[in-house]
């Protein structure tokens, strides 16, 4: 019992990426953090699991069978539950660098970013150009369109929201992105791949909503900056899977004094009036020892949505199928990894279909295998398999397919200011972590009352041991 | 320093129960410091670098400490990634810490890469008066697991170099393990020199 303090500045529930980044940042800033997960492993919904755990999670095998045995060493598999990649110039990368969590992780580039044009028998997969040479060879545009695209991209590079001289005569804060495309005379197909494969919008809402042009321009610029960082594609990916990310931030938190408990159930939240002031919890399975019950005070509680089902609402559902392949995707130049986006307009949908592929090059599976995750936002209440079908068509022969019911997306009903409980959002359907880091900053602002400054996070903090 | 950077890097982990003396051993070995007052749990020891020559060849040791995550046995499996060696530490004056070693061997077995070298250390050799674990018991446990063993005192410096020299010796005798370098080809160096913006290097 003396190992658990009577009071913490922050108790964090759930070890997903959002929670671990916050736990790490708050510990660095000198807060006393207790971080708890009910599971026996880190990562929650953002964990990477081995193939035996994946079969058991989805239960798609007959009793008595052990289908994972034909896939080699079980621990050679690290299969993500959330299909996301890191933008190499994105905010998560910035946070990793400013906290030195990059010390614990190794990253590899994702080999390419692809987009589908047309559908059915006519469907064609093309690389989203990453440099001038690729743009000139690209099948995505005709020769005149390539010139228009070039002047558009050059303009994006020089655009400055504060300087109206760079706005091409448009009233940038009130016009639509459609107006911007019109200005450059870009064709529908080009708008489609810019908006969906570069700005990474999942619907076409951004096109016609007034005032969203600066955001769209910023997203295209993030894509471009990310591509130019390492070439090939805008994405990087951690060796051994995304589950390494929360673990890296958990270590950061621990180094700065954060206390970690897994396998621990929350029995009760203690309130004083409307405000949460502490927790009662039980740590289970201690290697034959008795479960340990404890109570501690907390000035604040941070949690993922699963810890407070009554304080969150469902905002949508994600459809997701994890597929094991023994070949790369057709049309992707035998890439060891890629993202393939099927824009909604190409297949008669309202939301894009994403395919994220990683392989043994990222130490997530044995040699010869590929892990492809097909995902989209649900548009129907049935026929979920059919909604993902255009994605499955791109995969060719599938060795194993893991697909559960639609996954609800949660967000908190309240900011947390009234009850001291600050709840994160679910990992959404976007292909990267930009919305996750937005959520981290939002929670930090709600809980701490000021903005999180990412730059120089660890400067001026004293460590006993250091890199010398 | 530039030449140090090019030395082969060996990643070695410290594991074992709280209060076994992992950080004390690390700090004595790397910095030749010992704080007899410090009995508190580790805050702030991330990792230490140390140059070590074995058989006339120099290596850069990257020594990682548990950062307190051993307290409730919540070391992440990412802690073990790419480790060439694991040093398991117990306290010779604390029988419970010795009895916990079987579980620590199991954890190392299931998380460390196949073939990683393990080494058992009984610490606090200066506390012979309150010894509750005999040298022979430690040796026997090490023999069962086929690993090296010694007893050390971070307080008196006795044997503090021995575990590190011996584990490195075993690692470098295994060319297969040695070639499983911790930073492998094809990875990107995140954070080294921000990429140029897009305005100048237009991809189209």
XYZ file of C-alpha atoms in Angstrom:
672
model
C 0.000 0.000 0.000
C 2.827 2.416 0.780
C 3.717 2.131 -2.877
C 0.635 4.134 -3.800
C 0.540 7.756 -2.700
C -2.518 9.116 -0.861
C -2.986 11.752 -3.537
C -2.069 12.365 -7.173
C -2.296 15.482 -9.301
C -3.700 13.390 -12.126
C -5.072 9.872 -12.367
C -5.117 8.651 -15.972
C -7.373 5.745 -16.963
C -6.548 3.767 -20.088
C -3.156 3.488 -21.790
C -4.145 4.404 -25.340
C -1.951 6.803 -27.256
C -3.913 9.927 -26.263
C -3.706 9.035 -22.578
C -0.023 8.055 -22.708
C 1.017 11.267 -24.486
C -0.854 13.291 -21.854
C 0.591 11.220 -19.025
C 4.101 11.715 -20.415
C 3.683 15.450 -20.954
C 2.116 16.039 -17.523
C 4.868 14.050 -15.777
C 7.540 16.037 -17.610
C 5.822 19.179 -16.353
C 6.199 17.939 -12.800
C 2.713 16.597 -12.148
C 2.362 13.513 -9.974
C 0.656 10.970 -12.231
C -0.932 7.575 -11.521
C -1.674 5.755 -14.768
C -4.002 2.752 -14.729
C -5.300 0.282 -17.303
C -7.815 -2.515 -16.753
C -6.016 -4.624 -19.388
C -2.806 -6.563 -18.748
C -1.084 -4.736 -21.619
C -0.503 -1.184 -22.787
C -2.320 0.519 -25.629
C -6.063 -0.075 -25.183
C -7.657 0.454 -28.590
C -4.290 1.625 -29.939
C -2.450 -1.589 -29.050
C -0.782 -3.954 -31.494
C -1.560 -7.614 -30.821
C -0.035 -10.917 -31.896
C -1.858 -13.240 -34.280
C -3.081 -15.619 -31.576
C -4.571 -12.703 -29.643
C -6.154 -11.424 -32.860
C -7.845 -14.777 -33.608
C -9.052 -14.897 -30.000
C -10.311 -11.329 -30.126
C -12.406 -11.969 -33.226
C -13.174 -15.609 -32.393
C -13.266 -16.615 -36.060
C -12.202 -20.240 -35.665
C -13.695 -23.470 -34.403
C -13.221 -24.624 -30.852
C -10.178 -26.858 -30.478
C -8.470 -25.420 -33.549
C -5.342 -23.303 -33.319
C -5.277 -21.586 -36.722
C -2.532 -19.160 -35.668
C -0.034 -22.027 -35.539
C 0.442 -22.010 -39.308
C 1.624 -18.384 -39.180
C 4.995 -18.955 -37.549
C 6.131 -17.558 -34.216
C 3.125 -15.890 -32.604
C 5.247 -13.067 -31.170
C 6.628 -12.163 -34.595
C 3.211 -10.591 -35.237
C 2.318 -7.090 -34.070
C -1.030 -6.320 -35.650
C -2.489 -2.856 -35.160
C -6.089 -2.521 -34.114
C -6.234 1.064 -35.398
C -5.258 1.600 -39.043
C -3.180 4.767 -38.882
C 0.188 6.056 -40.077
C 2.276 9.014 -38.908
C 2.630 12.095 -41.104
C 6.392 12.675 -41.086
C 5.888 16.422 -40.551
C 2.790 15.994 -38.419
C 2.227 17.058 -34.840
C 2.726 13.579 -33.361
C 6.177 13.511 -34.944
C 6.853 16.931 -33.404
C 5.777 15.683 -29.968
C 7.911 12.534 -30.327
C 10.935 14.684 -31.141
C 10.403 17.338 -28.470
C 9.974 14.686 -25.752
C 12.863 12.489 -27.010
C 10.508 9.517 -27.138
C 12.190 8.873 -30.497
C 14.954 7.301 -28.365
C 12.822 4.280 -27.671
C 11.414 3.807 -31.142
C 12.644 3.216 -34.657
C 10.701 4.372 -37.667
C 10.615 3.319 -41.250
C 9.073 5.089 -44.205
C 5.851 3.871 -45.717
C 6.866 3.116 -49.284
C 4.093 4.818 -51.193
C 0.787 6.608 -51.187
C -1.686 5.478 -53.850
C -5.113 6.493 -55.064
C -7.735 4.626 -57.046
C -9.404 6.083 -60.112
C -12.637 4.668 -61.512
C -14.182 1.465 -60.200
C -15.094 -2.127 -61.004
C -13.271 -3.538 -64.029
C -11.941 -0.093 -64.978
C -10.417 0.549 -61.555
C -6.816 1.776 -61.780
C -4.325 2.383 -58.986
C -1.900 5.296 -59.378
C 0.820 6.652 -57.133
C 0.154 10.068 -55.661
C 3.148 11.921 -57.156
C 5.891 12.637 -54.630
C 8.190 14.648 -56.886
C 8.322 16.415 -60.223
C 9.464 13.322 -62.084
C 6.611 11.232 -60.765
C 4.136 14.015 -61.520
C 5.250 14.126 -65.147
C 4.882 10.363 -65.522
C 1.664 10.207 -63.534
C -1.370 8.685 -65.181
C -3.571 10.803 -62.923
C -3.466 13.886 -65.164
C -3.169 14.882 -68.806
C -0.367 17.166 -69.973
C -2.251 20.481 -69.690
C -3.702 19.479 -66.356
C -0.172 18.770 -65.095
C 0.730 22.407 -65.802
C -2.337 23.669 -63.967
C -1.510 21.349 -61.076
C 2.056 22.675 -61.025
C 0.918 26.278 -60.688
C -1.617 25.271 -58.007
C 1.036 23.469 -55.943
C 3.496 26.352 -56.323
C 0.788 28.684 -55.082
C 0.125 26.421 -52.071
C 3.826 26.683 -51.225
C 3.786 30.481 -51.191
C 0.313 30.952 -49.698
C 0.248 32.985 -46.499
C -3.085 33.383 -44.777
C -2.024 36.760 -43.323
C -0.926 38.203 -46.663
C -3.876 38.933 -48.950
C -1.474 39.592 -51.835
C -0.875 35.828 -51.893
C -4.600 35.037 -52.108
C -4.933 35.293 -55.907
C -7.711 37.884 -55.557
C -9.884 35.456 -53.584
C -11.458 36.394 -50.274
C -9.838 33.383 -48.688
C -11.778 33.434 -45.443
C -15.201 33.408 -47.037
C -14.714 31.585 -50.338
C -14.969 27.812 -50.756
C -12.240 25.371 -51.768
C -14.273 24.881 -54.960
C -13.689 28.566 -55.737
C -9.967 27.998 -55.269
C -9.924 24.967 -57.590
C -12.006 26.972 -60.113
C -9.414 29.729 -60.026
C -6.777 27.243 -61.207
C -9.164 25.513 -63.606
C -8.463 22.083 -62.083
C -10.455 19.121 -63.410
C -12.799 17.041 -61.252
C -10.442 14.052 -61.166
C -7.568 16.258 -59.991
C -9.729 17.839 -57.285
C -10.618 14.339 -56.206
C -7.056 13.198 -55.615
C -5.944 16.529 -54.136
C -8.847 16.629 -51.689
C -8.856 12.961 -50.733
C -5.320 11.643 -51.257
C -3.399 14.818 -50.278
C -5.659 16.914 -48.025
C -6.982 13.544 -46.748
C -10.606 14.601 -46.488
C -12.897 11.599 -46.256
C -15.961 13.344 -47.679
C -16.565 16.172 -50.153
C -18.060 18.508 -47.524
C -14.897 20.610 -47.499
C -15.449 21.602 -51.143
C -18.525 23.749 -50.692
C -18.421 24.890 -47.047
C -17.457 28.553 -46.932
C -14.329 29.505 -44.988
C -12.660 26.099 -45.102
C -10.132 26.981 -47.824
C -7.286 27.928 -45.417
C -7.705 24.608 -43.603
C -7.662 22.665 -46.881
C -4.568 24.566 -48.014
C -2.877 23.820 -44.678
C -3.665 20.113 -45.053
C -2.246 19.998 -48.583
C 0.844 21.757 -47.304
C 1.244 19.279 -44.434
C 1.088 16.482 -46.984
C 3.718 18.172 -49.141
C 6.031 18.948 -46.247
C 5.706 15.375 -45.024
C 6.563 13.967 -48.442
C 9.571 16.231 -48.850
C 10.963 15.193 -45.468
C 12.062 11.711 -46.533
C 10.712 11.336 -50.090
C 8.530 8.476 -51.361
C 5.465 9.028 -49.158
C 4.306 11.403 -46.422
C 4.137 8.590 -43.873
C 6.432 6.945 -41.373
C 5.624 3.940 -39.210
C 7.218 2.545 -36.028
C 8.964 -0.830 -36.162
C 6.908 -3.441 -34.236
C 3.673 -1.561 -34.819
C 1.731 1.419 -33.568
C 1.428 -0.168 -30.122
C 5.015 0.955 -29.530
C 3.871 4.594 -29.442
C 1.828 4.531 -26.212
C 4.545 2.375 -24.603
C 7.199 4.926 -25.499
C 5.223 7.749 -23.901
C 4.479 5.559 -20.859
C 8.232 5.145 -20.356
C 8.647 8.905 -20.646
C 6.032 9.357 -17.934
C 7.685 6.708 -15.735
C 11.095 8.341 -16.071
C 9.566 11.536 -14.709
C 7.984 9.712 -11.806
C 4.687 8.485 -13.280
C 3.385 5.329 -11.588
C 1.999 2.556 -13.799
C -0.551 -0.102 -12.904
C -1.995 -2.574 -15.409
C -4.587 -5.261 -14.699
C -6.331 -2.828 -12.413
C -10.082 -2.320 -12.258
C -11.702 0.922 -11.217
C -14.285 -0.014 -8.589
C -15.599 3.447 -7.898
C -15.081 7.107 -8.695
C -15.257 9.181 -5.512
C -17.199 12.437 -5.858
C -17.519 15.498 -3.684
C -20.633 17.186 -4.954
C -20.419 17.091 -8.725
C -16.621 16.895 -8.805
C -14.578 13.700 -8.956
C -11.932 13.730 -6.215
C -10.538 10.197 -6.170
C -10.777 6.540 -7.098
C -11.184 3.131 -5.510
C -9.492 0.398 -7.497
C -8.286 -3.206 -7.383
C -5.109 -4.519 -8.917
C -5.760 -8.085 -10.124
C -3.535 -11.076 -10.866
C -0.314 -10.349 -9.061
C 1.421 -13.643 -9.777
C -0.371 -15.652 -7.129
C -0.627 -12.799 -4.654
C -3.949 -11.460 -3.406
C -5.571 -8.705 -5.465
C -4.624 -5.333 -3.998
C -7.413 -2.884 -3.194
C -6.562 0.773 -2.793
C -8.048 4.246 -2.592
C -6.357 7.439 -3.626
C -7.286 11.052 -4.139
C -6.979 12.717 -7.530
C -7.111 16.382 -8.382
C -8.134 15.422 -11.921
C -9.069 12.301 -13.805
C -8.174 11.783 -17.463
C -9.732 8.793 -19.193
C -10.559 7.124 -22.457
C -14.283 6.837 -23.278
C -14.554 3.198 -22.152
C -14.129 4.200 -18.486
C -17.114 6.558 -18.539
C -19.797 5.096 -20.829
C -22.397 7.416 -19.287
C -20.427 10.553 -20.081
C -19.898 10.014 -23.814
C -21.963 9.931 -26.988
C -21.632 7.989 -30.228
C -20.856 10.171 -33.239
C -20.504 7.503 -35.924
C -19.279 4.020 -36.669
C -16.102 2.824 -38.343
C -16.008 -0.344 -40.415
C -12.715 -2.167 -40.337
C -11.341 -5.448 -41.671
C -7.841 -6.667 -40.841
C -6.563 -8.891 -43.654
C -3.491 -11.115 -43.779
C -2.006 -11.436 -47.272
C 1.040 -13.210 -48.630
C 1.621 -10.756 -51.453
C 1.839 -6.970 -51.912
C -1.091 -5.023 -53.382
C -1.422 -5.082 -57.157
C -0.457 -1.773 -58.762
C 1.745 -0.620 -55.895
C 5.139 -1.504 -57.431
C 5.528 -4.411 -54.971
C 5.722 -1.885 -52.124
C 6.456 -3.358 -48.699
C 3.961 -0.836 -47.340
C 1.501 1.717 -48.634
C -1.654 3.638 -48.198
C -4.286 3.253 -50.894
C -7.204 5.632 -50.874
C -10.390 4.922 -52.768
C -12.131 8.311 -52.990
C -15.864 8.097 -52.282
C -16.869 9.589 -55.648
C -15.068 6.794 -57.541
C -17.188 4.051 -55.958
C -20.497 5.842 -55.373
C -20.071 6.432 -51.653
C -20.052 9.443 -49.329
C -16.922 8.395 -47.426
C -13.546 7.237 -48.717
C -12.274 3.717 -48.231
C -8.743 3.467 -46.841
C -6.320 0.596 -47.139
C -3.175 0.653 -45.001
C -0.544 -2.001 -45.704
C 2.545 -2.840 -43.635
C 4.766 -5.924 -43.697
C 7.845 -7.671 -42.354
C 9.882 -4.591 -43.317
C 8.276 -2.975 -40.255
C 8.768 -6.011 -37.997
C 5.030 -6.545 -37.692
C 4.903 -10.022 -39.245
C 7.172 -12.816 -40.520
C 8.783 -12.499 -43.955
C 6.415 -12.991 -46.865
C 3.311 -11.691 -45.120
C 1.482 -8.370 -45.447
C -1.095 -6.892 -43.095
C -3.748 -4.830 -44.884
C -6.447 -2.974 -42.975
C -9.461 -1.839 -44.976
C -11.602 0.810 -43.294
C -14.301 3.381 -43.880
C -17.098 5.189 -42.071
C -20.299 3.143 -42.014
C -23.087 4.487 -44.218
C -25.586 1.662 -43.789
C -26.854 -0.329 -40.827
C -26.367 -3.675 -42.574
C -24.261 -4.833 -45.526
C -21.047 -3.774 -43.852
C -19.036 -6.297 -45.784
C -20.459 -4.866 -48.997
C -19.430 -1.342 -47.990
C -15.811 -2.484 -47.759
C -16.023 -4.599 -50.944
C -14.253 -2.065 -53.232
C -11.344 -2.267 -50.778
C -11.307 -6.089 -50.710
C -11.188 -6.044 -54.547
C -7.785 -4.351 -54.325
C -6.328 -6.994 -52.009
C -6.376 -10.051 -54.283
C -6.189 -13.369 -52.421
C -6.787 -12.958 -48.688
C -5.352 -15.556 -46.279
C -7.328 -14.431 -43.213
C -9.926 -11.760 -42.689
C -10.848 -10.336 -39.278
C -13.935 -8.166 -39.288
C -16.095 -7.366 -36.289
C -19.261 -5.309 -35.913
C -19.114 -1.562 -36.662
C -16.904 0.219 -34.138
C -18.626 3.122 -32.377
C -16.789 6.442 -32.240
C -17.214 8.198 -28.912
C -16.695 11.720 -27.774
C -17.283 13.292 -24.362
C -20.574 15.056 -23.615
C -18.874 17.681 -21.471
C -15.505 19.406 -21.313
C -14.689 18.050 -17.847
C -14.461 21.445 -16.186
C -17.574 20.713 -14.103
C -16.768 17.194 -12.909
C -12.936 17.092 -13.088
C -13.179 14.193 -15.537
C -11.498 14.861 -18.859
C -12.401 12.272 -21.466
C -10.688 11.641 -24.795
C -12.285 10.865 -28.158
C -12.091 7.507 -29.903
C -9.479 7.049 -32.638
C -11.356 8.248 -35.702
C -11.349 6.987 -39.265
C -8.644 9.347 -40.546
C -5.478 7.690 -41.813
C -3.086 9.611 -39.542
C -2.770 10.907 -35.971
C -3.415 14.604 -36.547
C -6.872 14.451 -34.946
C -5.401 12.443 -32.061
C -2.872 15.167 -31.295
C -5.655 17.774 -31.660
C -7.505 15.838 -28.962
C -4.375 15.682 -26.772
C -4.034 19.469 -26.988
C -7.746 19.999 -26.421
C -7.760 17.822 -23.283
C -4.603 19.520 -22.036
C -6.240 22.941 -22.476
C -9.441 21.821 -20.751
C -7.605 20.204 -17.841
C -4.717 22.594 -17.340
C -6.321 25.862 -18.418
C -3.570 26.819 -20.857
C -2.219 25.746 -24.228
C 0.212 22.867 -24.597
C 3.414 24.170 -26.155
C 5.053 21.289 -27.959
C 8.402 22.890 -28.700
C 11.114 22.402 -26.096
C 8.945 20.249 -23.830
C 11.873 18.685 -22.015
C 14.108 21.737 -21.911
C 15.103 22.743 -18.408
C 13.945 19.470 -16.842
C 16.571 17.667 -14.816
C 17.261 14.033 -15.310
C 19.564 11.963 -13.141
C 20.875 9.987 -16.055
C 21.324 11.534 -19.401
C 22.728 10.841 -22.788
C 26.391 11.800 -22.637
C 32.853 11.773 -30.000
C 32.295 11.130 -33.679
C 34.327 7.938 -33.420
C 32.225 6.770 -30.459
C 29.142 7.152 -32.611
C 30.520 4.665 -35.087
C 31.265 1.987 -32.479
C 29.001 -1.047 -32.477
C 26.199 -0.379 -29.987
C 25.031 -3.053 -27.597
C 21.707 -2.626 -25.829
C 21.640 -4.055 -22.324
C 18.683 -3.926 -19.938
C 18.499 -4.002 -16.185
C 15.493 -5.822 -14.705
C 14.477 -7.132 -11.307
C 12.265 -6.150 -8.378
C 12.094 -2.659 -6.856
C 14.897 -1.871 -4.458
C 17.175 -4.625 -5.754
C 19.869 -2.083 -6.565
C 19.619 -1.873 -10.366
C 20.060 1.898 -10.584
C 22.820 1.918 -7.953
C 24.785 -0.636 -9.974
C 24.227 1.308 -13.179
C 25.301 4.613 -11.665
C 28.328 3.109 -9.906
C 29.454 1.407 -13.084
C 28.881 4.383 -15.397
C 29.605 7.396 -13.184
C 31.462 5.793 -10.261
C 28.985 7.368 -7.856
C 27.096 5.877 -4.959
C 24.549 7.570 -2.752
C 24.175 5.585 0.454
C 21.216 7.730 1.480
C 19.279 6.916 -1.658
C 16.826 4.158 -0.907
C 14.027 5.777 -2.835
C 12.632 4.395 -6.025
C 14.140 5.481 -9.279
C 13.001 8.726 -10.786
C 14.800 10.062 -13.750
C 17.258 7.347 -14.752
C 16.494 6.743 -18.387
C 19.597 5.194 -19.831
C 23.363 5.482 -19.663
C 26.019 5.245 -22.316
C 29.359 3.622 -21.547
C 32.314 2.681 -23.702
C 33.771 -0.722 -22.979
C 36.606 -2.640 -24.621
C 36.564 -6.410 -24.672
C 39.437 -8.365 -26.265
C 40.858 -5.089 -27.561
C 37.681 -4.101 -29.384
C 35.583 -1.153 -28.204
C 31.802 -1.185 -27.890
C 29.254 1.406 -26.964
C 26.923 0.112 -24.277
C 23.431 1.498 -24.149
C 22.284 0.583 -20.642
C 18.591 0.942 -19.859
C 17.020 1.171 -16.434
C 13.441 0.246 -15.567
C 12.322 3.764 -14.582
C 10.165 2.366 -11.787
C 7.981 0.379 -14.165
C 9.116 -2.826 -12.445
C 7.242 -1.815 -9.278
C 3.912 -3.233 -10.384
C 5.438 -5.347 -13.135
C 4.354 -3.030 -15.912
C 7.531 -3.001 -17.991
C 6.343 -2.714 -21.563
C 7.374 -5.248 -24.173
C 8.787 -2.328 -26.140
C 11.431 -1.977 -23.372
C 12.877 -5.319 -24.459
C 13.036 -4.589 -28.216
C 16.436 -5.113 -29.718
C 18.169 -5.875 -26.405
C 21.333 -7.971 -26.781
C 21.594 -8.633 -23.077
C 19.467 -8.603 -19.932
C 20.968 -8.242 -16.453
C 18.666 -9.622 -13.737
C 19.338 -8.109 -10.318
C 18.276 -9.271 -6.833
C 19.346 -8.194 -3.360
C 21.334 -10.827 -1.374
C 19.878 -9.403 1.855
C 16.288 -9.722 0.632
C 15.082 -13.274 0.129
C 11.827 -12.133 -1.476
C 13.736 -10.378 -4.240
C 15.581 -13.640 -4.959
C 12.359 -15.646 -4.974
C 10.923 -13.226 -7.530
C 13.728 -14.012 -10.008
C 11.940 -16.972 -11.581
C 9.184 -14.655 -12.819
C 11.753 -12.159 -14.068
C 13.497 -14.928 -16.012
C 10.125 -15.857 -17.513
C 9.411 -12.260 -18.464
C 12.838 -11.888 -20.085
C 12.310 -15.167 -21.916
C 8.976 -14.154 -23.419
C 9.897 -10.559 -24.295
C 13.569 -10.408 -25.234
C 14.695 -11.461 -28.691
C 15.595 -15.134 -29.051
C 19.224 -15.721 -28.124
C 19.602 -12.567 -26.006
C 22.200 -13.131 -23.260
C 20.996 -13.126 -19.648
C 23.159 -12.523 -16.589
C 22.199 -12.876 -12.927
C 23.525 -10.444 -10.313
C 23.210 -10.630 -6.534
C 23.645 -7.074 -5.274
C 24.491 -5.453 -1.930
C 27.428 -7.805 -1.282
C 28.536 -5.374 1.445
C 25.534 -6.463 3.521
C 27.001 -9.891 4.310
C 25.762 -9.608 7.894
C 22.172 -9.515 6.771
C 22.639 -11.932 3.870
C 19.625 -14.191 3.334
C 20.557 -15.604 -0.068
C 23.666 -17.764 -0.228
C 26.137 -17.424 -3.092
C 25.556 -21.094 -4.000
C 21.813 -20.505 -4.391
C 22.420 -17.689 -6.814
C 24.955 -19.779 -8.726
C 22.506 -22.699 -8.874
C 19.717 -20.496 -10.268
C 22.096 -19.082 -12.870
C 23.170 -22.627 -13.822
C 19.533 -23.693 -14.269
C 19.049 -20.865 -16.740
C 22.470 -21.315 -18.328
C 23.587 -17.777 -17.633
C 26.496 -15.989 -15.980
C 26.427 -14.975 -12.319
C 28.262 -12.863 -9.801
C 27.682 -10.917 -6.605
C 28.470 -7.214 -6.465
C 28.545 -4.279 -4.115
C 27.801 -0.900 -5.626
C 28.765 0.599 -2.276
C 32.309 -0.840 -2.102
C 32.718 -1.151 -5.922
C 33.417 -4.870 -5.506
C 32.811 -6.652 -8.829
C 30.792 -3.773 -10.344
C 32.509 -4.085 -13.729
C 32.267 -7.863 -13.823
C 28.641 -8.343 -14.930
C 29.028 -5.828 -17.747
C 32.358 -7.202 -19.007
C 31.114 -10.785 -18.875
C 27.748 -10.129 -20.556
C 29.434 -8.123 -23.320
C 31.960 -10.930 -23.749
C 29.118 -13.420 -24.230
C 27.263 -11.120 -26.616
C 30.257 -10.503 -28.863
C 31.055 -14.216 -29.025
C 27.693 -14.691 -30.744
C 28.019 -13.138 -34.209
C 24.334 -13.774 -34.964
C 23.227 -11.818 -31.915
C 25.758 -9.102 -32.596
C 24.510 -8.625 -36.135
C 20.991 -7.996 -34.832
C 22.070 -4.394 -34.429
C 19.710 -2.142 -32.561
C 19.467 0.419 -35.358
C 18.999 -1.372 -38.601
C 19.113 -0.323 -42.215
C 16.186 1.392 -43.824
C 15.023 3.251 -40.750
C 14.672 7.021 -40.802
C 16.249 9.337 -38.302
C 13.198 11.173 -37.015
C 13.939 14.647 -35.775
C 17.340 15.004 -37.392
C 17.167 18.182 -39.424
C 13.680 19.306 -40.296
C 12.816 18.789 -43.942
C 12.649 21.787 -46.192
C 9.212 23.263 -46.709
C 7.270 22.756 -49.837
C 7.427 26.157 -51.467
C 10.905 25.643 -52.843
C 10.916 21.922 -53.508
C 7.618 21.535 -55.306
C 6.960 17.847 -55.996
C 5.147 18.585 -59.233
